[in-house]
Amino acid sequence: MKKFLLSVCICAAVGTVMAQDLKEAKLYVPAFEAEYMEGTFGTIYGVSANGEYAVGYDDFLGSCAFMWSRYTGKFEEIELASMLLDVANDGTAVGNYWVEIPGRDGNIASRPGYYKDGVWSPLPILRNEAELTEGLGESDDMNGCAVAISADKKFIAGYITDTYIYKLYPALWQWNEETQEYDLIDTYESVQESIDMLDCPYGWVVKDMSDDGSIITGFSEWGSGARSAAVIINGQEKRLTCLKDPMEVYEETGEDQLLDAEGIATVSDNGLYVAGYYAASANLSGLAGFTWTPNQEEVSFVNPGEILTTVDNNGVAYGSVSVYGAASMYKDGVTTALSNVYAWESPEACQFSTIFANSAEGEVLGGIAMVGFSMGAINIPAVLVTNPKETDAVEVVKGDANHVYMASGWAFISGEYNNARVYNVQGAVVAESTHGNIDMNNLPAGVYVVCVDGVAHKVVK
């Protein structure tokens, strides 16, 4: 595992005085050393609906997952050879991880799972552990990935492998309160049949899911190798771009078609908005973002060269004005660079480049920042908080200061003090005292910040 590095919290106006027409924001990036190419690399792929967590993984130097917390401002590396792609409001994250194959002399296979409190748990797949010991070839066999989780963690969406050939199918898991485990509730039989009819090496790859599990988005392969942005709504598939196999178009019309077209779609948590991008070829030429809603027949393409990669509950889509260009937002036909709306301080030679994930209301945005190293530009994970609060990234103070800890629903405060205030995750004061301990039994479970004479202490109830 790479050396663990704490993040730095970057928060101030550009220059010494913020322009009056720009809103203050905070940019969080991991600590890095450009000269020696040290740091945490990778991309933020998921932000919780409440904006308290963000997750991703290093897709540059190796599959090392990490999680960011708003209340620490730090990027914690999780485990080598793992991926995290989305996270629920309580910090339950989903992705895939490596497991040893029983009876195969240390060979490993990847399988979908969820991560909570330092522990990976497997999700059901179409092959059980015993079957993993038979018929497997290479040690990097892929058994699927969990890519999206609802805010309340009731649903998880992803893709799984059905047979010993490398072909992927969409999957939906649901939490079972009785067994306290996830059940595999849908593998979309009609979509599987359409995939099986094609001579394609992959299949249907899931990217995103609405909170109620009724809409799944991603891309679907064609036999020629091209792929379409696509959605599954209540079990029925709809392709949004590249509506016909380019090879079939060529055979029917003689019209030259690029056979490695790209496309991907994402959906807002409330299921009302879809956004994505289409490119005429895998090198992202002929690039165009698009928006769509479930009641539309046709997609609406936006500015050429722009990619849209995620969308919030208000229909604001996010991405970049160009591939690895400048982070942008799109609404009602207008594209705006984020730097024209918000002001934040960045380390030298660090540019917040592309947004890949957002909280439900778009108040917290995650993606990448581009950093210049000796070997060229490299992406590091980045989180932009557009509504910074007093309680963001506070440090627990120990030593001579008052010590605060939770027990039996009370915040116990050591020593004398003049004033103590308890803040919730929205930054509101929910309890206050001028002496003694604070009864928090009437408050819901969660993260709080207790400020004792101006010194902040994070507690979890």
GROMACS .gro file of C-alpha atoms in nm:
model
  461
    1MET     CA    1   0.000   0.000   0.000
    2LYS     CA    2   0.120   0.349  -0.073
    3LYS     CA    3   0.215   0.563   0.222
    4PHE     CA    4  -0.090   0.712   0.392
    5LEU     CA    5  -0.104   1.087   0.351
    6LEU     CA    6  -0.347   1.320   0.520
    7SER     CA    7  -0.528   1.571   0.305
    8VAL     CA    8  -0.491   1.942   0.312
    9CYS     CA    9  -0.797   2.161   0.337
   10ILE     CA   10  -0.777   2.448   0.091
   11CYS     CA   11  -1.029   2.721   0.169
   12ALA     CA   12  -0.997   3.090   0.098
   13ALA     CA   13  -1.072   3.350  -0.161
   14VAL     CA   14  -0.873   3.370  -0.481
   15GLY     CA   15  -0.599   3.619  -0.410
   16THR     CA   16  -0.635   3.827  -0.098
   17VAL     CA   17  -0.984   3.964  -0.166
   18MET     CA   18  -1.270   3.762  -0.306
   19ALA     CA   19  -1.457   3.914  -0.596
   20GLN     CA   20  -1.801   4.023  -0.475
   21ASP     CA   21  -1.985   3.832  -0.745
   22LEU     CA   22  -1.823   3.499  -0.658
   23LYS     CA   23  -1.941   3.268  -0.381
   24GLU     CA   24  -1.692   3.124  -0.135
   25ALA     CA   25  -1.615   2.752  -0.169
   26LYS     CA   26  -1.368   2.506  -0.018
   27LEU     CA   27  -1.152   2.276  -0.227
   28TYR     CA   28  -1.019   1.961  -0.062
   29VAL     CA   29  -0.730   1.771  -0.223
   30PRO     CA   30  -0.483   1.521  -0.076
   31ALA     CA   31  -0.137   1.636   0.019
   32PHE     CA   32   0.105   1.580  -0.268
   33GLU     CA   33   0.468   1.641  -0.352
   34ALA     CA   34   0.507   1.734  -0.717
   35GLU     CA   35   0.885   1.715  -0.724
   36TYR     CA   36   0.896   1.353  -0.606
   37MET     CA   37   0.558   1.248  -0.746
   38GLU     CA   38   0.422   1.145  -0.408
   39GLY     CA   39   0.064   1.159  -0.294
   40THR     CA   40  -0.278   1.005  -0.337
   41PHE     CA   41  -0.382   0.981  -0.700
   42GLY     CA   42  -0.712   0.891  -0.861
   43THR     CA   43  -1.068   1.014  -0.902
   44ILE     CA   44  -1.373   1.081  -0.685
   45TYR     CA   45  -1.653   0.870  -0.834
   46GLY     CA   46  -1.923   0.898  -0.568
   47VAL     CA   47  -2.058   1.158  -0.325
   48SER     CA   48  -2.324   1.078  -0.065
   49ALA     CA   49  -2.661   1.247  -0.108
   50ASN     CA   50  -2.607   1.451   0.210
   51GLY     CA   51  -2.257   1.554   0.101
   52GLU     CA   52  -2.087   1.411   0.410
   53TYR     CA   53  -1.875   1.149   0.228
   54ALA     CA   54  -1.701   1.102  -0.105
   55VAL     CA   55  -1.525   0.792  -0.240
   56GLY     CA   56  -1.307   0.688  -0.531
   57TYR     CA   57  -0.997   0.494  -0.618
   58ASP     CA   58  -0.655   0.533  -0.772
   59ASP     CA   59  -0.690   0.426  -1.134
   60PHE     CA   60  -0.340   0.554  -1.221
   61LEU     CA   61  -0.084   0.372  -1.006
   62GLY     CA   62  -0.303   0.090  -0.874
   63SER     CA   63  -0.646   0.000  -0.743
   64CYS     CA   64  -0.629   0.167  -0.404
   65ALA     CA   65  -0.962   0.298  -0.276
   66PHE     CA   66  -1.008   0.605  -0.055
   67MET     CA   67  -1.284   0.784   0.134
   68TRP     CA   68  -1.318   1.155   0.212
   69SER     CA   69  -1.514   1.283   0.512
   70ARG     CA   70  -1.647   1.637   0.530
   71TYR     CA   71  -1.586   1.656   0.902
   72THR     CA   72  -1.219   1.567   0.879
   73GLY     CA   73  -1.143   1.699   0.532
   74LYS     CA   74  -0.910   1.401   0.486
   75PHE     CA   75  -0.873   1.130   0.222
   76GLU     CA   76  -0.832   0.796   0.399
   77GLU     CA   77  -0.687   0.514   0.192
   78ILE     CA   78  -0.892   0.198   0.235
   79GLU     CA   79  -0.723  -0.108   0.092
   80LEU     CA   80  -0.492  -0.205  -0.187
   81ALA     CA   81  -0.662  -0.371  -0.487
   82SER     CA   82  -1.008  -0.236  -0.417
   83MET     CA   83  -1.242   0.017  -0.577
   84LEU     CA   84  -1.505   0.241  -0.417
   85LEU     CA   85  -1.757   0.401  -0.653
   86ASP     CA   86  -2.045   0.537  -0.441
   87VAL     CA   87  -2.141   0.598  -0.080
   88ALA     CA   88  -2.463   0.621   0.126
   89ASN     CA   89  -2.547   0.890   0.381
   90ASP     CA   90  -2.412   0.681   0.670
   91GLY     CA   91  -2.077   0.615   0.503
   92THR     CA   92  -2.156   0.268   0.364
   93ALA     CA   93  -1.961   0.252   0.038
   94VAL     CA   94  -1.985   0.014  -0.258
   95GLY     CA   95  -1.739  -0.113  -0.516
   96ASN     CA   96  -1.544  -0.435  -0.558
   97TYR     CA   97  -1.258  -0.604  -0.382
   98TRP     CA   98  -1.034  -0.908  -0.419
   99VAL     CA   99  -1.099  -1.239  -0.243
  100GLU     CA  100  -0.899  -1.559  -0.237
  101ILE     CA  101  -1.050  -1.845  -0.436
  102PRO     CA  102  -1.095  -2.148  -0.209
  103GLY     CA  103  -0.863  -2.429  -0.305
  104ARG     CA  104  -0.677  -2.234  -0.572
  105ASP     CA  105  -0.339  -2.183  -0.402
  106GLY     CA  106  -0.380  -1.815  -0.329
  107ASN     CA  107  -0.539  -1.716  -0.660
  108ILE     CA  108  -0.777  -1.426  -0.623
  109ALA     CA  109  -1.093  -1.305  -0.791
  110SER     CA  110  -1.279  -0.976  -0.784
  111ARG     CA  111  -1.635  -0.960  -0.657
  112PRO     CA  112  -1.887  -0.685  -0.580
  113GLY     CA  113  -1.929  -0.578  -0.220
  114TYR     CA  114  -1.997  -0.302   0.029
  115TYR     CA  115  -1.757  -0.145   0.278
  116LYS     CA  116  -1.843  -0.017   0.625
  117ASP     CA  117  -1.634   0.047   0.936
  118GLY     CA  118  -1.321  -0.113   0.794
  119VAL     CA  119  -1.489  -0.432   0.673
  120TRP     CA  120  -1.574  -0.552   0.320
  121SER     CA  121  -1.889  -0.765   0.285
  122PRO     CA  122  -1.971  -0.961  -0.033
  123LEU     CA  123  -2.284  -0.916  -0.242
  124PRO     CA  124  -2.456  -1.222  -0.391
  125ILE     CA  125  -2.342  -1.312  -0.743
  126LEU     CA  126  -2.454  -1.577  -0.989
  127ARG     CA  127  -2.167  -1.803  -0.888
  128ASN     CA  128  -2.122  -1.912  -0.529
  129GLU     CA  129  -1.791  -1.961  -0.354
  130ALA     CA  130  -1.775  -2.330  -0.449
  131GLU     CA  131  -1.822  -2.249  -0.817
  132LEU     CA  132  -1.537  -2.001  -0.800
  133THR     CA  133  -1.306  -2.300  -0.760
  134GLU     CA  134  -1.408  -2.449  -1.095
  135GLY     CA  135  -1.345  -2.342  -1.449
  136LEU     CA  136  -1.159  -2.023  -1.367
  137GLY     CA  137  -0.866  -1.916  -1.578
  138GLU     CA  138  -0.660  -1.613  -1.483
  139SER     CA  139  -0.638  -1.491  -1.125
  140ASP     CA  140  -0.788  -1.154  -1.216
  141ASP     CA  141  -1.127  -1.304  -1.299
  142MET     CA  142  -1.397  -1.037  -1.274
  143ASN     CA  143  -1.724  -1.130  -1.104
  144GLY     CA  144  -1.883  -0.787  -1.116
  145CYS     CA  145  -1.889  -0.455  -0.935
  146ALA     CA  146  -2.130  -0.255  -0.720
  147VAL     CA  147  -2.136   0.101  -0.851
  148ALA     CA  148  -2.432   0.287  -0.694
  149ILE     CA  149  -2.607   0.286  -0.356
  150SER     CA  150  -2.920   0.472  -0.245
  151ALA     CA  151  -2.896   0.741   0.024
  152ASP     CA  152  -3.065   0.510   0.276
  153LYS     CA  153  -2.854   0.211   0.152
  154LYS     CA  154  -3.172   0.013   0.073
  155PHE     CA  155  -3.070  -0.050  -0.290
  156ILE     CA  156  -2.739  -0.120  -0.460
  157ALA     CA  157  -2.694  -0.136  -0.837
  158GLY     CA  158  -2.407  -0.277  -1.037
  159TYR     CA  159  -2.314  -0.546  -1.285
  160ILE     CA  160  -2.226  -0.913  -1.255
  161THR     CA  161  -2.079  -1.189  -1.471
  162ASP     CA  162  -2.316  -1.469  -1.564
  163THR     CA  163  -2.094  -1.724  -1.732
  164TYR     CA  164  -1.726  -1.808  -1.751
  165ILE     CA  165  -1.693  -1.586  -2.056
  166TYR     CA  166  -1.639  -1.218  -1.987
  167LYS     CA  167  -1.991  -1.081  -2.035
  168LEU     CA  168  -2.155  -0.839  -1.793
  169TYR     CA  169  -2.520  -0.798  -1.694
  170PRO     CA  170  -2.694  -0.531  -1.484
  171ALA     CA  171  -2.790  -0.625  -1.128
  172LEU     CA  172  -2.996  -0.480  -0.843
  173TRP     CA  173  -2.957  -0.576  -0.476
  174GLN     CA  174  -3.198  -0.488  -0.193
  175TRP     CA  175  -3.139  -0.483   0.182
  176ASN     CA  176  -3.326  -0.757   0.369
  177GLU     CA  177  -3.418  -0.640   0.718
  178GLU     CA  178  -3.491  -0.994   0.833
  179THR     CA  179  -3.158  -1.146   0.734
  180GLN     CA  180  -2.959  -0.822   0.765
  181GLU     CA  181  -2.803  -0.894   0.425
  182TYR     CA  182  -2.847  -0.787   0.066
  183ASP     CA  183  -3.050  -1.004  -0.172
  184LEU     CA  184  -2.991  -1.012  -0.548
  185ILE     CA  185  -3.344  -0.919  -0.661
  186ASP     CA  186  -3.308  -0.849  -1.033
  187THR     CA  187  -3.072  -0.934  -1.317
  188TYR     CA  188  -3.304  -0.797  -1.590
  189GLU     CA  189  -3.382  -1.100  -1.800
  190SER     CA  190  -3.495  -0.907  -2.108
  191VAL     CA  191  -3.171  -0.705  -2.106
  192GLN     CA  192  -2.969  -1.025  -2.067
  193GLU     CA  193  -3.142  -1.172  -2.372
  194SER     CA  194  -3.059  -0.867  -2.585
  195ILE     CA  195  -2.694  -0.888  -2.475
  196ASP     CA  196  -2.675  -1.260  -2.549
  197MET     CA  197  -2.795  -1.196  -2.904
  198LEU     CA  198  -2.489  -0.979  -2.967
  199ASP     CA  199  -2.137  -1.102  -3.021
  200CYS     CA  200  -1.993  -0.846  -2.780
  201PRO     CA  201  -1.714  -0.890  -2.529
  202TYR     CA  202  -1.869  -0.694  -2.243
  203GLY     CA  203  -2.242  -0.632  -2.221
  204TRP     CA  204  -2.431  -0.385  -2.000
  205VAL     CA  205  -2.220  -0.174  -1.762
  206VAL     CA  206  -2.404   0.014  -1.486
  207LYS     CA  207  -2.293   0.366  -1.395
  208ASP     CA  208  -2.568   0.512  -1.176
  209MET     CA  209  -2.910   0.452  -1.016
  210SER     CA  210  -3.205   0.655  -0.891
  211ASP     CA  211  -3.261   0.637  -0.517
  212ASP     CA  212  -3.566   0.409  -0.547
  213GLY     CA  213  -3.386   0.163  -0.774
  214SER     CA  214  -3.637   0.208  -1.059
  215ILE     CA  215  -3.392   0.372  -1.302
  216ILE     CA  216  -3.045   0.238  -1.383
  217THR     CA  217  -2.809   0.412  -1.625
  218GLY     CA  218  -2.478   0.334  -1.790
  219PHE     CA  219  -2.387   0.202  -2.131
  220SER     CA  220  -2.475  -0.097  -2.345
  221GLU     CA  221  -2.239  -0.261  -2.593
  222TRP     CA  222  -2.293  -0.335  -2.960
  223GLY     CA  223  -2.145  -0.640  -3.126
  224SER     CA  224  -1.913  -0.419  -3.330
  225GLY     CA  225  -1.746  -0.282  -3.016
  226ALA     CA  226  -1.930   0.050  -3.014
  227ARG     CA  227  -2.144   0.131  -2.714
  228SER     CA  228  -2.449   0.343  -2.640
  229ALA     CA  229  -2.545   0.547  -2.339
  230ALA     CA  230  -2.850   0.363  -2.211
  231VAL     CA  231  -3.108   0.346  -1.932
  232ILE     CA  232  -3.317   0.072  -1.776
  233ILE     CA  233  -3.652   0.204  -1.653
  234ASN     CA  234  -3.869  -0.040  -1.459
  235GLY     CA  235  -3.685  -0.328  -1.622
  236GLN     CA  236  -3.703  -0.200  -1.981
  237GLU     CA  237  -3.393  -0.089  -2.170
  238LYS     CA  238  -3.371   0.226  -2.380
  239ARG     CA  239  -3.062   0.331  -2.573
  240LEU     CA  240  -3.005   0.707  -2.576
  241THR     CA  241  -2.720   0.750  -2.826
  242CYS     CA  242  -2.572   0.533  -3.100
  243LEU     CA  243  -2.919   0.383  -3.144
  244LYS     CA  244  -2.811   0.123  -3.398
  245ASP     CA  245  -2.498  -0.086  -3.430
  246PRO     CA  246  -2.258   0.117  -3.652
  247MET     CA  247  -2.154  -0.200  -3.831
  248GLU     CA  248  -2.516  -0.274  -3.918
  249VAL     CA  249  -2.560   0.080  -4.048
  250TYR     CA  250  -2.256   0.034  -4.271
  251GLU     CA  251  -2.379  -0.298  -4.408
  252GLU     CA  252  -2.724  -0.154  -4.484
  253THR     CA  253  -2.630   0.185  -4.625
  254GLY     CA  254  -2.258   0.181  -4.699
  255GLU     CA  255  -2.229   0.488  -4.480
  256ASP     CA  256  -1.893   0.498  -4.304
  257GLN     CA  257  -1.938   0.465  -3.929
  258LEU     CA  258  -1.680   0.474  -3.653
  259LEU     CA  259  -1.706   0.139  -3.480
  260ASP     CA  260  -1.565   0.235  -3.141
  261ALA     CA  261  -1.817   0.500  -3.043
  262GLU     CA  262  -1.844   0.581  -2.674
  263GLY     CA  263  -2.134   0.687  -2.456
  264ILE     CA  264  -2.246   0.689  -2.094
  265ALA     CA  265  -2.547   0.810  -1.893
  266THR     CA  266  -2.603   0.911  -1.529
  267VAL     CA  267  -2.926   0.986  -1.338
  268SER     CA  268  -3.021   1.220  -1.054
  269ASP     CA  269  -3.111   1.070  -0.716
  270ASN     CA  270  -3.478   1.161  -0.763
  271GLY     CA  271  -3.486   0.996  -1.106
  272LEU     CA  272  -3.611   1.306  -1.288
  273TYR     CA  273  -3.300   1.391  -1.490
  274VAL     CA  274  -3.046   1.202  -1.700
  275ALA     CA  275  -2.721   1.342  -1.837
  276GLY     CA  276  -2.418   1.199  -2.010
  277TYR     CA  277  -2.194   1.225  -2.312
  278TYR     CA  278  -2.144   1.072  -2.652
  279ALA     CA  279  -1.826   1.051  -2.858
  280ALA     CA  280  -1.791   0.931  -3.214
  281SER     CA  281  -1.482   0.727  -3.126
  282ALA     CA  282  -1.293   0.592  -2.828
  283ASN     CA  283  -1.037   0.874  -2.846
  284LEU     CA  284  -1.325   1.109  -2.759
  285SER     CA  285  -1.339   1.283  -3.097
  286GLY     CA  286  -1.681   1.413  -3.197
  287LEU     CA  287  -1.757   1.467  -2.830
  288ALA     CA  288  -2.091   1.608  -2.712
  289GLY     CA  289  -2.277   1.607  -2.381
  290PHE     CA  290  -2.648   1.538  -2.366
  291THR     CA  291  -2.946   1.567  -2.132
  292TRP     CA  292  -3.264   1.361  -2.126
  293THR     CA  293  -3.570   1.310  -1.910
  294PRO     CA  294  -3.781   0.991  -1.900
  295ASN     CA  295  -4.070   1.163  -2.081
  296GLN     CA  296  -3.854   1.267  -2.378
  297GLU     CA  297  -3.835   1.074  -2.704
  298GLU     CA  298  -3.501   1.221  -2.816
  299VAL     CA  299  -3.193   1.327  -2.630
  300SER     CA  300  -3.089   1.692  -2.626
  301PHE     CA  301  -2.725   1.743  -2.720
  302VAL     CA  302  -2.530   2.032  -2.575
  303ASN     CA  303  -2.215   2.212  -2.679
  304PRO     CA  304  -1.965   2.013  -2.889
  305GLY     CA  305  -1.654   1.923  -2.690
  306GLU     CA  306  -1.834   1.930  -2.357
  307ILE     CA  307  -1.883   1.625  -2.137
  308LEU     CA  308  -2.160   1.585  -1.880
  309THR     CA  309  -2.087   1.319  -1.622
  310THR     CA  310  -2.337   1.367  -1.338
  311VAL     CA  311  -2.662   1.552  -1.258
  312ASP     CA  312  -2.833   1.671  -0.939
  313ASN     CA  313  -3.196   1.675  -0.825
  314ASN     CA  314  -3.246   2.024  -0.969
  315GLY     CA  315  -3.147   1.921  -1.321
  316VAL     CA  316  -2.807   2.090  -1.305
  317ALA     CA  317  -2.557   1.872  -1.493
  318TYR     CA  318  -2.184   1.879  -1.422
  319GLY     CA  319  -1.871   1.778  -1.605
  320SER     CA  320  -1.604   1.966  -1.794
  321VAL     CA  321  -1.599   2.213  -2.080
  322SER     CA  322  -1.346   1.980  -2.245
  323VAL     CA  323  -1.177   1.653  -2.162
  324TYR     CA  324  -0.974   1.724  -1.846
  325GLY     CA  325  -1.038   2.093  -1.902
  326ALA     CA  326  -1.217   2.315  -1.649
  327ALA     CA  327  -1.499   2.195  -1.422
  328SER     CA  328  -1.835   2.321  -1.544
  329MET     CA  329  -2.210   2.316  -1.483
  330TYR     CA  330  -2.494   2.310  -1.737
  331LYS     CA  331  -2.856   2.419  -1.696
  332ASP     CA  332  -3.126   2.533  -1.941
  333GLY     CA  333  -2.892   2.552  -2.238
  334VAL     CA  334  -2.621   2.750  -2.058
  335THR     CA  335  -2.276   2.618  -1.970
  336THR     CA  336  -2.087   2.795  -1.693
  337ALA     CA  337  -1.733   2.730  -1.573
  338LEU     CA  338  -1.744   2.667  -1.199
  339SER     CA  339  -1.468   2.924  -1.149
  340ASN     CA  340  -1.711   3.187  -1.276
  341VAL     CA  341  -1.951   3.108  -0.991
  342TYR     CA  342  -1.731   3.008  -0.698
  343ALA     CA  343  -1.396   3.121  -0.563
  344TRP     CA  344  -1.160   2.883  -0.390
  345GLU     CA  345  -0.791   2.859  -0.320
  346SER     CA  346  -0.588   2.587  -0.494
  347PRO     CA  347  -0.232   2.470  -0.451
  348GLU     CA  348   0.003   2.595  -0.718
  349ALA     CA  349  -0.033   2.416  -1.053
  350CYS     CA  350  -0.352   2.240  -0.935
  351GLN     CA  351  -0.668   2.286  -1.142
  352PHE     CA  352  -1.011   2.148  -1.047
  353SER     CA  353  -1.077   1.985  -1.380
  354THR     CA  354  -1.374   1.751  -1.412
  355ILE     CA  355  -1.673   1.671  -1.190
  356PHE     CA  356  -1.781   1.306  -1.172
  357ALA     CA  357  -2.016   1.304  -0.872
  358ASN     CA  358  -2.239   1.533  -0.668
  359SER     CA  359  -2.456   1.540  -0.358
  360ALA     CA  360  -2.832   1.534  -0.416
  361GLU     CA  361  -2.864   1.913  -0.427
  362GLY     CA  362  -2.524   1.983  -0.585
  363GLU     CA  363  -2.374   2.143  -0.274
  364VAL     CA  364  -2.075   1.905  -0.271
  365LEU     CA  365  -1.900   1.812  -0.597
  366GLY     CA  366  -1.634   1.545  -0.648
  367GLY     CA  367  -1.400   1.465  -0.933
  368ILE     CA  368  -1.039   1.532  -1.020
  369ALA     CA  369  -0.785   1.808  -1.006
  370MET     CA  370  -0.501   1.807  -1.258
  371VAL     CA  371  -0.152   1.849  -1.113
  372GLY     CA  372   0.169   1.902  -1.308
  373PHE     CA  373   0.444   1.649  -1.236
  374SER     CA  374   0.776   1.591  -1.410
  375MET     CA  375   0.620   1.320  -1.627
  376GLY     CA  376   0.317   1.532  -1.716
  377ALA     CA  377  -0.028   1.612  -1.580
  378ILE     CA  378  -0.174   1.358  -1.338
  379ASN     CA  379  -0.515   1.355  -1.173
  380ILE     CA  380  -0.565   1.363  -0.797
  381PRO     CA  381  -0.902   1.334  -0.621
  382ALA     CA  382  -1.075   1.661  -0.542
  383VAL     CA  383  -1.390   1.765  -0.353
  384LEU     CA  384  -1.545   2.111  -0.379
  385VAL     CA  385  -1.784   2.219  -0.102
  386THR     CA  386  -1.992   2.505  -0.237
  387ASN     CA  387  -2.168   2.583   0.093
  388PRO     CA  388  -1.887   2.580   0.351
  389LYS     CA  389  -1.990   2.572   0.718
  390GLU     CA  390  -1.821   2.654   1.044
  391THR     CA  391  -1.817   2.283   1.131
  392ASP     CA  392  -1.634   2.168   0.818
  393ALA     CA  393  -1.306   1.979   0.868
  394VAL     CA  394  -1.275   2.045   1.238
  395GLU     CA  395  -1.003   1.879   1.440
  396VAL     CA  396  -1.061   1.699   1.770
  397VAL     CA  397  -0.844   1.878   2.024
  398LYS     CA  398  -0.686   1.682   2.311
  399GLY     CA  399  -0.435   1.759   2.583
  400ASP     CA  400  -0.480   2.059   2.808
  401ALA     CA  401  -0.806   2.163   2.644
  402ASN     CA  402  -1.144   2.028   2.757
  403HIS     CA  403  -1.194   1.667   2.655
  404VAL     CA  404  -1.534   1.571   2.505
  405TYR     CA  405  -1.669   1.219   2.463
  406MET     CA  406  -2.007   1.050   2.411
  407ALA     CA  407  -2.160   0.797   2.651
  408SER     CA  408  -2.524   0.695   2.710
  409GLY     CA  409  -2.652   0.976   2.492
  410TRP     CA  410  -2.463   1.248   2.682
  411ALA     CA  411  -2.172   1.465   2.570
  412PHE     CA  412  -1.937   1.458   2.869
  413ILE     CA  413  -1.708   1.762   2.896
  414SER     CA  414  -1.408   1.754   3.125
  415GLY     CA  415  -1.302   2.063   3.320
  416GLU     CA  416  -1.456   2.406   3.353
  417TYR     CA  417  -1.579   2.608   3.057
  418ASN     CA  418  -1.784   2.918   2.980
  419ASN     CA  419  -1.995   2.799   2.687
  420ALA     CA  420  -2.050   2.481   2.486
  421ARG     CA  421  -2.259   2.454   2.170
  422VAL     CA  422  -2.356   2.141   1.977
  423TYR     CA  423  -2.382   2.173   1.598
  424ASN     CA  424  -2.552   1.922   1.365
  425VAL     CA  425  -2.436   1.837   1.011
  426GLN     CA  426  -2.631   2.133   0.872
  427GLY     CA  427  -2.431   2.370   1.095
  428ALA     CA  428  -2.729   2.455   1.320
  429VAL     CA  429  -2.698   2.482   1.699
  430VAL     CA  430  -2.906   2.198   1.847
  431ALA     CA  431  -2.794   2.216   2.210
  432GLU     CA  432  -2.610   2.460   2.434
  433SER     CA  433  -2.478   2.478   2.791
  434THR     CA  434  -2.264   2.700   3.014
  435HIS     CA  435  -2.161   2.428   3.260
  436GLY     CA  436  -2.177   2.051   3.312
  437ASN     CA  437  -2.247   1.782   3.054
  438ILE     CA  438  -2.497   1.803   2.766
  439ASP     CA  439  -2.795   1.570   2.727
  440MET     CA  440  -2.818   1.468   2.359
  441ASN     CA  441  -3.063   1.178   2.401
  442ASN     CA  442  -3.334   1.369   2.214
  443LEU     CA  443  -3.110   1.415   1.907
  444PRO     CA  444  -3.094   1.165   1.620
  445ALA     CA  445  -2.789   0.944   1.575
  446GLY     CA  446  -2.514   1.098   1.366
  447VAL     CA  447  -2.207   1.320   1.367
  448TYR     CA  448  -2.201   1.637   1.578
  449VAL     CA  449  -1.947   1.904   1.661
  450VAL     CA  450  -1.926   2.027   2.020
  451CYS     CA  451  -1.758   2.369   2.038
  452VAL     CA  452  -1.628   2.428   2.392
  453ASP     CA  453  -1.513   2.787   2.440
  454GLY     CA  454  -1.449   2.805   2.066
  455VAL     CA  455  -1.256   2.477   2.042
  456ALA     CA  456  -1.426   2.219   1.819
  457HIS     CA  457  -1.459   1.850   1.911
  458LYS     CA  458  -1.619   1.598   1.675
  459VAL     CA  459  -1.842   1.335   1.839
  460VAL     CA  460  -2.056   1.053   1.701
  461LYS     CA  461  -2.385   0.972   1.874
   0.00000   0.00000   0.00000
